[in-house]
């Protein structure tokens, strides 16, 4: 497996509370991911699992407490120069608040193009038009301000703004969560086309399993700051090994109601990320938890499809069979 | 089945418009005891306004227009003022449960106050009853939680508390306005399971509004699909999803990613829904509809029963045409 973009043992702690009783919020606990060039990597999990923190570290918005990010074998720290910043761009969830309401689309894009010297001054306007075409927007949208565009159109502009810098990696943090189904479809199609046509790498963060299944090649499931399962998207969906992944998939409402049987609803809720938990962080909600789970934290183990559990669901894929018990 | 709510010709009007502008309506709705009616639509379709109009809880600038609303009372349907139903016959839960919880009262007192209002019992008794209600809605360790403040609870627990307040009112009907949108999917499953349980075992009637088609498939017995303030298709949930008739319903389903599928391209709906001040003449979905013809541009289609299934109603001039 090529490790073009490699996240190694990344941890992020936030100090919260302050005063007499400061507490440590462990947003990421030793997360490692390898992403191949030109693929789409999905990150799913519930709120508070650390998926957005991971995105912020990758884009240099949050400093890691421990661990590092390597791009092409070179460390990518917090103090990135202009050229490094260009390589990773982000599309946020709410285009209403990530776009400057006082700037026309044209000014927004041309400012970026001239600051990063992407094209000579006299070609800026032509490039703006080309970007509009790339995100399927009419050219006259260039003169508009975000306020006069619809939600889907604004998200297209946010994508155009990221594309203007010709990034190698696009991080999309819940890019369609604020959009209606009919509009979401067009934004998802657009992102897929861009990845294919421009050979970009995308990190796609979402809580919507159905969307992740459509868009991503590989994926990771996060729970309380850790990756509990990772592998090719098809394998994770069809053969979820971790009890949390299994419960997460089962909880998603379906158009064709599934037969009862495998369905096991999770009791209680995700513990606070402030809690200090010995052993496996999922054991409090886990239907399979045994004595070993309380003392020993499982490690992410296996081949292409890895799972962090002492009692993973028996798989149908022989590659990782029996490999997740030892240390 | 006993009918507990019947609304005819419901409209929501802009209060200060020069001519009549109705973001919603006319809409006809009914609900039987122990039934779940789902109302689905995209943002701006009027699904939430419809729900709020039932209790006349409309935001400023909107008024409830014409229409009659009948409620079951002593075995008969009686015309009733919507405002008199609040906190009694009909309760409501919203997307943001925190908005319904006084931050300066403990959970047990919040529920106890409602119990006292309805039964006139003592505080001591009301608090005991509050603990019972918390247990009924699946709050773990209810004796301790009754002494918690609202901010000490997670979103899922807050929603359970609001549901228990509705039970304290002894309502027959619970209006649910996207109650799980702010919750994670595993917690959503728990809340939906609780609502189902109350519906089946306690005979609570539910009207469930959401934009999530898969969720409504799971919870509703009967659904209404809304577009631009009107119901475009209605019928039993299984029927609508297995055999959608209206072009808008079909388009919505084609645009929706399904967790069971990884292949195939999603089909977006071109264009945007019209604003209430600019509803087109004729069929409101006409300008975005692939099947629109001259008749669609001139006359609005009525919501009529289809030939094959009498309990399915569709508002389309081309119902039954081969596609």
XYZ file of C-alpha atoms in Angstrom:
650
model
C 0.000 0.000 0.000
C 1.461 3.336 -0.961
C 1.519 5.882 1.808
C 1.409 9.082 -0.130
C -0.440 10.928 2.593
C 0.373 9.363 5.888
C -0.977 10.233 9.315
C 1.141 8.705 12.046
C 0.062 8.262 15.681
C -1.719 11.565 15.683
C -3.078 12.755 19.024
C -4.813 16.002 19.871
C -5.602 17.048 23.429
C -7.580 20.153 24.256
C -7.446 21.747 27.685
C -10.954 22.640 28.762
C -12.472 24.168 31.840
C -9.360 25.941 33.068
C -9.409 27.505 36.534
C -9.074 25.136 39.437
C -10.196 22.022 37.644
C -8.778 21.941 34.131
C -9.601 18.793 32.204
C -8.052 17.176 29.168
C -10.342 16.474 26.246
C -8.714 13.778 24.144
C -10.061 14.592 20.684
C -7.729 12.223 18.817
C -5.978 9.245 20.384
C -3.082 7.972 18.321
C -4.736 7.898 14.908
C -2.831 6.484 11.925
C -4.069 6.500 8.328
C -2.409 5.923 4.960
C -4.073 7.355 1.904
C -3.194 6.531 -1.680
C -2.932 9.245 -4.278
C -6.031 9.792 -6.400
C -8.428 7.968 -4.099
C -11.308 9.071 -1.917
C -10.956 8.272 1.761
C -14.070 8.454 3.908
C -14.187 9.131 7.626
C -17.426 8.367 9.458
C -18.464 8.569 13.060
C -20.907 10.300 15.346
C -20.544 13.819 16.659
C -17.633 14.177 19.038
C -15.670 11.262 17.577
C -12.859 13.534 16.352
C -13.454 13.381 12.604
C -13.465 17.152 12.154
C -10.427 17.569 14.405
C -8.569 15.171 12.122
C -9.515 17.302 9.124
C -8.346 20.439 10.879
C -4.964 18.929 11.707
C -4.513 17.794 8.093
C -5.246 21.272 6.811
C -2.998 22.912 9.393
C -5.769 24.654 11.356
C -5.164 22.742 14.599
C -1.791 21.735 16.034
C -1.345 18.068 16.970
C -0.238 17.256 20.526
C 1.665 14.255 19.279
C 2.357 12.431 16.020
C 2.826 13.803 12.542
C 1.406 14.157 9.062
C 3.614 13.158 6.108
C 2.887 14.146 2.533
C 5.094 12.444 -0.037
C 7.390 11.406 2.804
C 7.934 14.970 4.025
C 6.484 16.165 7.335
C 3.720 18.709 7.076
C 3.717 20.808 10.226
C 1.770 23.814 11.400
C 4.058 26.469 9.896
C 3.320 25.832 6.254
C 4.521 28.114 3.503
C 2.294 29.350 0.722
C 3.128 26.459 -1.573
C 2.377 23.875 1.110
C -0.926 25.503 2.026
C -1.941 25.324 -1.609
C -1.618 21.569 -1.671
C -4.447 20.889 0.777
C -7.762 22.749 0.526
C -10.960 22.394 2.457
C -14.688 22.564 1.717
C -16.745 23.150 4.837
C -20.241 22.093 5.823
C -21.973 25.430 5.783
C -21.173 27.558 2.738
C -23.305 30.311 4.263
C -20.658 30.958 6.893
C -17.480 29.885 5.080
C -17.915 32.423 2.246
C -17.412 36.148 2.828
C -20.891 37.677 2.395
C -19.504 41.076 1.352
C -17.409 39.786 -1.546
C -18.611 38.963 -5.009
C -17.682 35.516 -6.271
C -15.390 37.113 -8.847
C -13.430 39.080 -6.237
C -13.179 36.047 -3.989
C -11.657 33.925 -6.737
C -9.422 36.567 -8.321
C -7.945 37.495 -4.949
C -6.879 33.891 -4.444
C -5.582 33.520 -7.986
C -3.404 36.630 -7.748
C -2.183 36.035 -4.171
C -0.982 32.547 -4.979
C 0.129 33.635 -8.476
C -1.684 30.754 -10.086
C -2.072 32.515 -13.458
C -0.651 35.767 -14.907
C -2.669 38.879 -14.069
C -4.244 39.215 -17.502
C -5.595 35.663 -17.418
C -7.335 35.898 -14.071
C -10.730 36.684 -15.517
C -10.538 33.836 -18.001
C -9.596 31.440 -15.202
C -12.557 32.594 -13.100
C -14.859 31.770 -15.995
C -13.202 28.390 -16.432
C -13.680 27.631 -12.736
C -17.376 28.472 -13.001
C -17.694 26.041 -15.891
C -15.864 23.393 -13.883
C -18.432 23.537 -11.078
C -21.400 23.801 -13.495
C -22.301 27.372 -12.628
C -23.378 30.077 -15.095
C -20.739 32.759 -15.736
C -23.037 35.559 -14.505
C -22.806 34.104 -10.998
C -19.357 35.720 -10.830
C -20.943 39.112 -10.168
C -23.172 37.830 -7.389
C -22.578 37.776 -3.668
C -23.157 34.603 -1.621
C -26.407 36.014 -0.197
C -28.144 35.912 -3.552
C -27.192 32.302 -4.290
C -29.010 29.159 -3.168
C -27.416 26.675 -0.755
C -26.339 24.289 -3.485
C -24.922 27.109 -5.598
C -22.963 28.436 -2.627
C -21.450 25.024 -2.025
C -20.391 24.969 -5.711
C -18.678 28.319 -5.186
C -16.927 26.954 -2.090
C -15.722 24.047 -4.224
C -14.589 26.437 -6.990
C -12.653 28.428 -4.399
C -10.852 25.283 -3.264
C -10.186 24.248 -6.879
C -8.759 27.663 -7.766
C -5.549 26.738 -5.961
C -5.225 23.473 -7.897
C -4.822 21.457 -4.696
C -3.617 17.871 -4.603
C -5.857 17.060 -1.654
C -9.403 18.217 -1.088
C -10.823 17.809 2.387
C -14.608 17.882 2.375
C -16.065 18.146 5.883
C -19.758 17.214 5.651
C -20.089 19.074 2.334
C -23.735 18.148 1.766
C -25.085 18.036 5.312
C -26.826 21.409 4.916
C -28.335 20.612 1.500
C -31.619 19.052 0.390
C -31.548 15.592 -1.186
C -32.217 16.847 -4.701
C -29.336 19.334 -4.476
C -27.034 16.991 -2.575
C -27.103 14.615 -5.546
C -25.692 17.254 -7.895
C -22.922 18.290 -5.469
C -21.907 14.656 -4.896
C -21.844 14.002 -8.648
C -19.722 17.126 -9.113
C -17.193 16.047 -6.477
C -16.913 12.550 -7.959
C -16.374 13.956 -11.459
C -13.701 16.374 -10.261
C -11.771 13.657 -8.440
C -11.862 11.479 -11.542
C -11.002 14.219 -14.037
C -8.365 16.081 -12.030
C -6.767 13.095 -10.293
C -7.178 14.758 -6.907
C -7.203 12.938 -3.607
C -10.198 13.560 -1.404
C -10.821 13.078 2.279
C -14.551 12.908 2.736
C -15.945 13.367 6.228
C -19.568 12.542 6.842
C -22.036 11.056 9.250
C -24.202 9.883 6.339
C -23.336 6.250 5.641
C -25.239 6.078 2.356
C -23.259 9.014 0.960
C -19.928 7.567 2.100
C -20.720 4.292 0.419
C -21.353 6.099 -2.882
C -18.336 8.335 -2.834
C -15.418 6.642 -1.054
C -12.867 4.000 -2.063
C -11.607 3.339 1.437
C -12.944 4.429 4.777
C -12.333 4.590 8.497
C -14.906 4.430 11.286
C -14.061 6.561 14.302
C -15.280 6.299 17.873
C -14.162 8.589 20.706
C -11.023 9.811 18.970
C -9.880 6.434 17.686
C -10.204 4.469 14.492
C -12.084 1.281 15.308
C -12.277 -0.139 11.801
C -10.773 0.720 8.439
C -10.691 -0.897 5.031
C -12.118 -0.806 1.506
C -15.587 0.774 1.619
C -17.333 -2.283 0.180
C -15.715 -4.598 2.722
C -16.583 -2.397 5.686
C -20.216 -2.070 4.592
C -20.784 -5.671 3.598
C -18.745 -7.261 6.327
C -18.523 -4.915 9.340
C -16.243 -6.510 11.944
C -16.371 -4.068 14.833
C -19.531 -4.186 16.978
C -19.745 -0.385 16.720
C -19.558 -0.394 12.915
C -22.182 -3.100 12.872
C -24.510 -1.114 15.136
C -23.903 2.082 13.188
C -24.832 0.432 9.907
C -27.879 -1.191 11.485
C -29.126 2.126 12.879
C -29.231 3.812 9.466
C -32.836 3.989 8.214
C -33.322 2.188 4.918
C -35.752 2.544 2.027
C -36.116 -1.213 1.898
C -36.666 -2.221 5.522
C -34.203 -4.915 6.496
C -35.147 -8.126 8.184
C -34.707 -8.254 11.934
C -32.076 -10.592 13.297
C -28.677 -9.036 12.891
C -30.103 -5.799 14.207
C -28.870 -4.916 17.645
C -29.655 -1.448 18.906
C -26.950 0.260 20.914
C -27.857 1.067 24.477
C -26.899 4.343 26.149
C -24.799 7.028 24.496
C -21.226 7.827 23.564
C -19.334 8.697 26.768
C -17.907 12.185 27.170
C -14.495 12.615 25.534
C -13.371 13.966 28.917
C -13.874 10.565 30.542
C -10.817 8.451 31.312
C -11.637 4.958 30.158
C -9.413 1.958 30.839
C -9.343 -0.723 28.174
C -11.631 -0.459 25.165
C -13.462 2.880 24.884
C -16.523 1.195 23.368
C -16.988 -1.476 26.036
C -19.692 0.442 27.954
C -22.067 0.133 24.986
C -20.762 -3.085 23.525
C -22.954 -6.200 23.500
C -19.878 -8.424 23.280
C -17.675 -6.867 25.967
C -15.835 -9.349 28.193
C -13.380 -9.039 31.106
C -10.383 -8.501 28.828
C -12.031 -5.382 27.305
C -11.973 -3.620 30.681
C -8.241 -3.980 31.152
C -6.613 -4.156 27.754
C -7.204 -1.640 24.969
C -7.488 -3.461 21.624
C -5.162 -2.387 18.814
C -6.051 -1.797 15.177
C -4.886 -4.970 13.508
C -5.316 -6.962 10.331
C -4.442 -6.680 6.660
C -6.302 -4.423 4.267
C -9.410 -4.525 6.449
C -8.343 -3.715 9.987
C -10.364 -3.706 13.166
C -9.649 -2.746 16.740
C -11.568 -5.257 18.836
C -10.881 -8.272 21.038
C -13.964 -10.029 19.708
C -14.457 -8.970 16.089
C -17.370 -10.417 14.173
C -16.251 -13.475 12.231
C -15.355 -12.290 8.768
C -15.955 -13.788 5.374
C -12.668 -12.429 4.101
C -9.786 -14.808 4.886
C -7.103 -12.101 4.621
C -7.716 -10.792 8.136
C -9.031 -13.981 9.711
C -7.893 -14.455 13.276
C -5.395 -11.637 13.117
C -7.005 -9.235 15.525
C -6.461 -10.977 18.833
C -2.741 -10.732 19.404
C -0.612 -7.671 20.009
C -59.822 2.843 13.846
C -60.993 5.952 15.626
C -60.282 9.190 13.904
C -58.818 11.709 16.318
C -58.005 14.623 14.057
C -59.506 15.884 10.840
C -58.385 19.045 9.084
C -59.864 20.332 5.866
C -58.663 23.153 3.658
C -55.809 24.241 5.915
C -53.974 27.333 4.733
C -51.123 29.399 6.079
C -51.174 32.974 4.777
C -48.697 35.839 4.847
C -50.251 38.388 7.232
C -49.206 41.573 5.511
C -49.386 40.796 1.807
C -51.373 42.965 -0.587
C -52.874 39.938 -2.247
C -53.395 36.555 -0.682
C -50.125 34.632 -0.531
C -50.280 31.154 0.960
C -46.984 29.380 1.584
C -49.075 26.364 2.584
C -52.373 25.067 1.367
C -55.003 24.154 0.852
C -54.092 20.935 2.642
C -56.337 18.186 4.020
C -55.063 15.959 6.826
C -56.418 13.352 9.155
C -55.057 11.085 11.838
C -56.370 7.908 13.477
C -55.587 6.842 17.027
C -52.319 4.900 17.253
C -51.296 5.832 13.728
C -48.164 7.554 12.492
C -48.598 10.029 9.660
C -45.374 11.162 8.027
C -45.025 14.484 6.219
C -41.948 14.657 3.982
C -40.583 17.448 1.865
C -37.496 19.494 1.196
C -36.739 22.791 2.913
C -39.367 25.382 2.055
C -42.022 22.798 1.162
C -44.212 23.951 4.053
C -44.060 20.712 6.045
C -43.101 22.399 9.321
C -45.573 25.246 8.840
C -48.350 22.714 8.304
C -47.469 21.044 11.582
C -47.232 24.329 13.470
C -50.554 25.491 12.052
C -52.301 22.568 13.747
C -51.587 24.265 17.082
C -51.581 27.763 15.582
C -47.947 28.164 16.632
C -46.990 29.994 13.445
C -44.089 32.454 13.490
C -44.721 36.202 13.253
C -45.892 37.354 9.863
C -47.897 34.229 9.149
C -51.498 33.528 10.039
C -53.658 30.488 9.827
C -56.139 31.052 7.013
C -59.349 29.216 6.317
C -59.980 25.638 7.194
C -61.783 23.585 9.758
C -60.142 21.458 12.381
C -62.049 18.750 14.212
C -60.886 16.817 17.229
C -62.334 13.664 18.738
C -64.216 14.433 21.930
C -66.471 11.885 23.567
C -66.517 9.729 20.468
C -67.460 12.547 18.081
C -65.393 14.901 15.955
C -65.958 18.432 17.190
C -64.665 21.673 15.651
C -62.034 23.038 18.037
C -59.948 26.186 18.376
C -56.330 25.167 17.674
C -54.967 27.222 20.566
C -57.052 25.354 23.128
C -55.330 22.116 22.142
C -51.834 23.149 23.158
C -50.377 21.205 26.047
C -53.559 19.191 26.366
C -54.909 17.090 23.515
C -51.874 17.680 21.324
C -48.203 18.055 22.290
C -45.254 18.897 20.135
C -41.558 18.049 20.077
C -39.099 19.945 17.928
C -35.646 19.578 16.477
C -34.161 21.534 19.366
C -35.380 19.977 22.638
C -33.399 22.487 24.716
C -35.844 25.193 23.586
C -38.669 23.387 25.384
C -36.791 23.004 28.677
C -36.581 25.852 31.181
C -32.847 25.978 31.967
C -33.561 27.145 35.525
C -35.678 24.172 36.547
C -34.610 20.654 37.406
C -35.912 17.939 35.074
C -38.139 16.379 37.705
C -39.718 19.744 38.545
C -40.320 20.546 34.893
C -42.291 17.354 34.444
C -43.838 17.557 37.912
C -45.232 21.013 37.193
C -47.124 19.642 34.204
C -48.390 16.666 36.188
C -49.660 19.044 38.897
C -51.344 21.288 36.356
C -53.260 18.378 34.872
C -54.045 16.348 37.992
C -53.881 18.878 40.838
C -51.874 16.476 43.005
C -49.223 17.425 45.575
C -45.614 18.231 44.668
C -44.368 15.062 46.363
C -46.713 12.947 44.299
C -45.925 14.875 41.136
C -42.195 14.248 41.560
C -42.790 10.516 41.964
C -44.927 10.532 38.851
C -42.150 12.448 37.029
C -39.671 9.692 37.870
C -42.134 7.114 36.505
C -42.480 9.096 33.291
C -38.711 9.369 32.904
C -38.489 5.612 33.327
C -41.244 5.129 30.738
C -39.251 7.053 28.118
C -36.105 5.056 28.836
C -34.028 7.549 30.805
C -31.463 5.448 32.693
C -31.318 5.941 36.454
C -34.438 8.204 36.535
C -34.296 8.997 40.289
C -30.900 10.674 39.861
C -31.671 12.243 36.493
C -34.821 13.903 37.902
C -32.523 16.143 39.943
C -30.403 17.104 36.923
C -30.561 20.468 35.199
C -31.375 20.472 31.463
C -27.817 21.464 30.484
C -26.455 18.337 32.165
C -28.249 16.082 29.679
C -27.172 15.014 26.201
C -29.317 15.810 23.144
C -30.859 12.345 23.106
C -31.794 12.476 26.786
C -33.228 15.995 26.409
C -35.461 14.722 23.614
C -36.628 11.875 25.866
C -37.441 14.395 28.609
C -39.531 16.480 26.197
C -41.383 13.333 25.123
C -42.070 12.517 28.780
C -43.510 16.036 29.202
C -45.915 15.276 26.361
C -46.916 12.076 28.175
C -47.439 14.079 31.371
C -50.042 16.124 29.478
C -51.835 12.886 28.628
C -52.048 13.982 25.015
C -53.602 11.764 22.362
C -51.379 13.186 19.678
C -47.725 14.072 19.413
C -46.523 16.392 16.661
C -42.870 15.675 15.860
C -40.986 18.349 13.944
C -37.720 16.750 12.798
C -37.154 15.426 16.328
C -34.037 13.438 15.421
C -32.299 15.744 12.956
C -29.838 17.042 15.561
C -29.112 13.561 16.912
C -26.586 10.925 15.900
C -27.855 7.955 13.978
C -27.569 5.430 16.837
C -29.437 7.821 19.155
C -31.971 8.527 16.402
C -32.686 4.797 16.279
C -33.340 4.804 20.034
C -35.748 7.763 19.870
C -37.605 6.338 16.867
C -37.906 3.046 18.732
C -39.366 4.870 21.748
C -41.900 6.777 19.605
C -42.926 3.529 17.901
C -43.388 1.912 21.290
C -45.601 4.775 22.536
C -47.599 4.643 19.329
C -48.194 0.899 19.356
C -48.554 0.281 23.106
C -50.086 3.540 24.345
C -52.122 4.357 21.245
C -50.458 7.728 20.775
C -51.133 9.306 17.385
C -48.002 10.714 15.745
C -47.532 13.255 12.998
C -43.871 13.058 12.051
C -42.307 15.741 9.867
C -38.892 15.146 8.313
C -36.813 15.622 5.192
C -35.386 12.111 5.573
C -37.192 9.704 3.244
C -35.555 6.583 4.626
C -36.471 7.561 8.167
C -40.112 8.196 7.257
C -40.207 4.827 5.488
C -39.238 3.259 8.774
C -41.646 5.052 11.108
C -44.754 6.175 9.199
C -47.817 4.092 8.360
C -49.110 6.679 5.944
C -47.221 9.540 4.322
C -47.811 12.867 2.611
C -45.192 14.159 0.177
C -45.229 17.964 0.124
C -43.910 20.274 -2.553
C -44.259 24.058 -2.613
C -46.928 24.114 0.092
C -49.150 21.368 -1.299
C -49.499 17.640 -0.841
C -48.542 16.092 -4.170
C -48.859 12.452 -3.207
C -50.287 10.631 -0.215
C -51.009 7.052 0.753
C -49.746 4.069 2.743
C -46.008 4.258 3.213
C -45.270 0.860 1.655
C -47.346 1.753 -1.421
C -45.705 5.138 -1.997
C -42.189 3.768 -1.745
C -42.737 0.652 -3.838
C -44.808 2.354 -6.510
C -44.303 6.146 -6.512
C -46.683 7.922 -8.902
C -45.912 11.625 -8.809
C -42.886 12.748 -10.854
C -41.579 14.668 -7.833
C -41.709 11.592 -5.573
C -39.917 9.598 -8.239
C -37.275 12.297 -8.683
C -36.674 12.503 -4.927
C -36.112 8.766 -4.713
C -33.728 8.874 -7.681
C -31.697 11.628 -5.997
C -31.379 9.741 -2.721
C -28.257 7.689 -2.026
C -29.221 4.316 -0.547
C -26.917 2.581 1.900
C -27.406 -0.718 0.058
C -26.012 0.655 -3.177
C -22.562 1.786 -4.136
C -22.964 1.966 -7.904
C -24.928 4.100 -10.324
C -25.207 7.816 -10.633
C -27.576 9.907 -8.528
C -30.038 11.991 -10.486
C -30.427 15.536 -9.134
C -33.627 17.532 -9.716
C -32.847 20.498 -11.930
C -33.863 23.976 -10.834
C -35.033 25.142 -7.425
C -38.421 25.092 -5.671
C -40.451 28.287 -6.232
C -40.837 30.947 -3.520
C -44.376 31.330 -2.097
C -44.684 34.748 -3.749
C -43.878 33.249 -7.137
C -45.764 29.947 -7.246
C -46.292 29.216 -10.933
C -49.726 29.015 -12.475
C -50.828 25.445 -13.015
C -48.817 22.644 -11.461
C -46.236 24.008 -9.027
C -43.756 21.272 -9.925
C -44.363 21.908 -13.653
C -41.281 24.041 -14.374
C -38.987 21.267 -13.049
C -40.995 18.318 -14.306
C -39.810 16.180 -17.236
C -43.407 15.255 -18.089
C -44.919 18.751 -17.998
C -47.270 19.534 -20.889
C -49.578 22.437 -21.792
C -52.292 21.376 -19.382
C -49.741 21.370 -16.522
C -48.791 24.946 -17.260
C -52.424 26.109 -17.232
C -54.362 24.258 -14.556
C -53.308 23.035 -11.159
C -53.893 19.279 -10.783
C -56.206 18.150 -7.977
C -55.211 15.519 -5.438
C -57.179 12.515 -6.697
C -57.322 8.814 -5.936
C -55.495 6.676 -8.481
C -57.236 3.983 -10.486
C -55.193 1.026 -9.211
C -54.973 1.936 -5.526
C -57.902 3.804 -3.969
C -55.984 4.800 -0.843
C -53.247 6.505 -2.850
C -53.912 10.055 -4.001
C -51.761 11.923 -6.503
C -51.881 15.507 -7.757
C -50.671 15.088 -11.327
C -52.313 15.431 -14.741
C -50.266 12.529 -16.036
C -50.990 9.925 -13.370
C -51.162 6.502 -14.922
C -49.364 7.538 -18.114
C -46.697 5.111 -19.164
C -43.230 6.505 -18.506
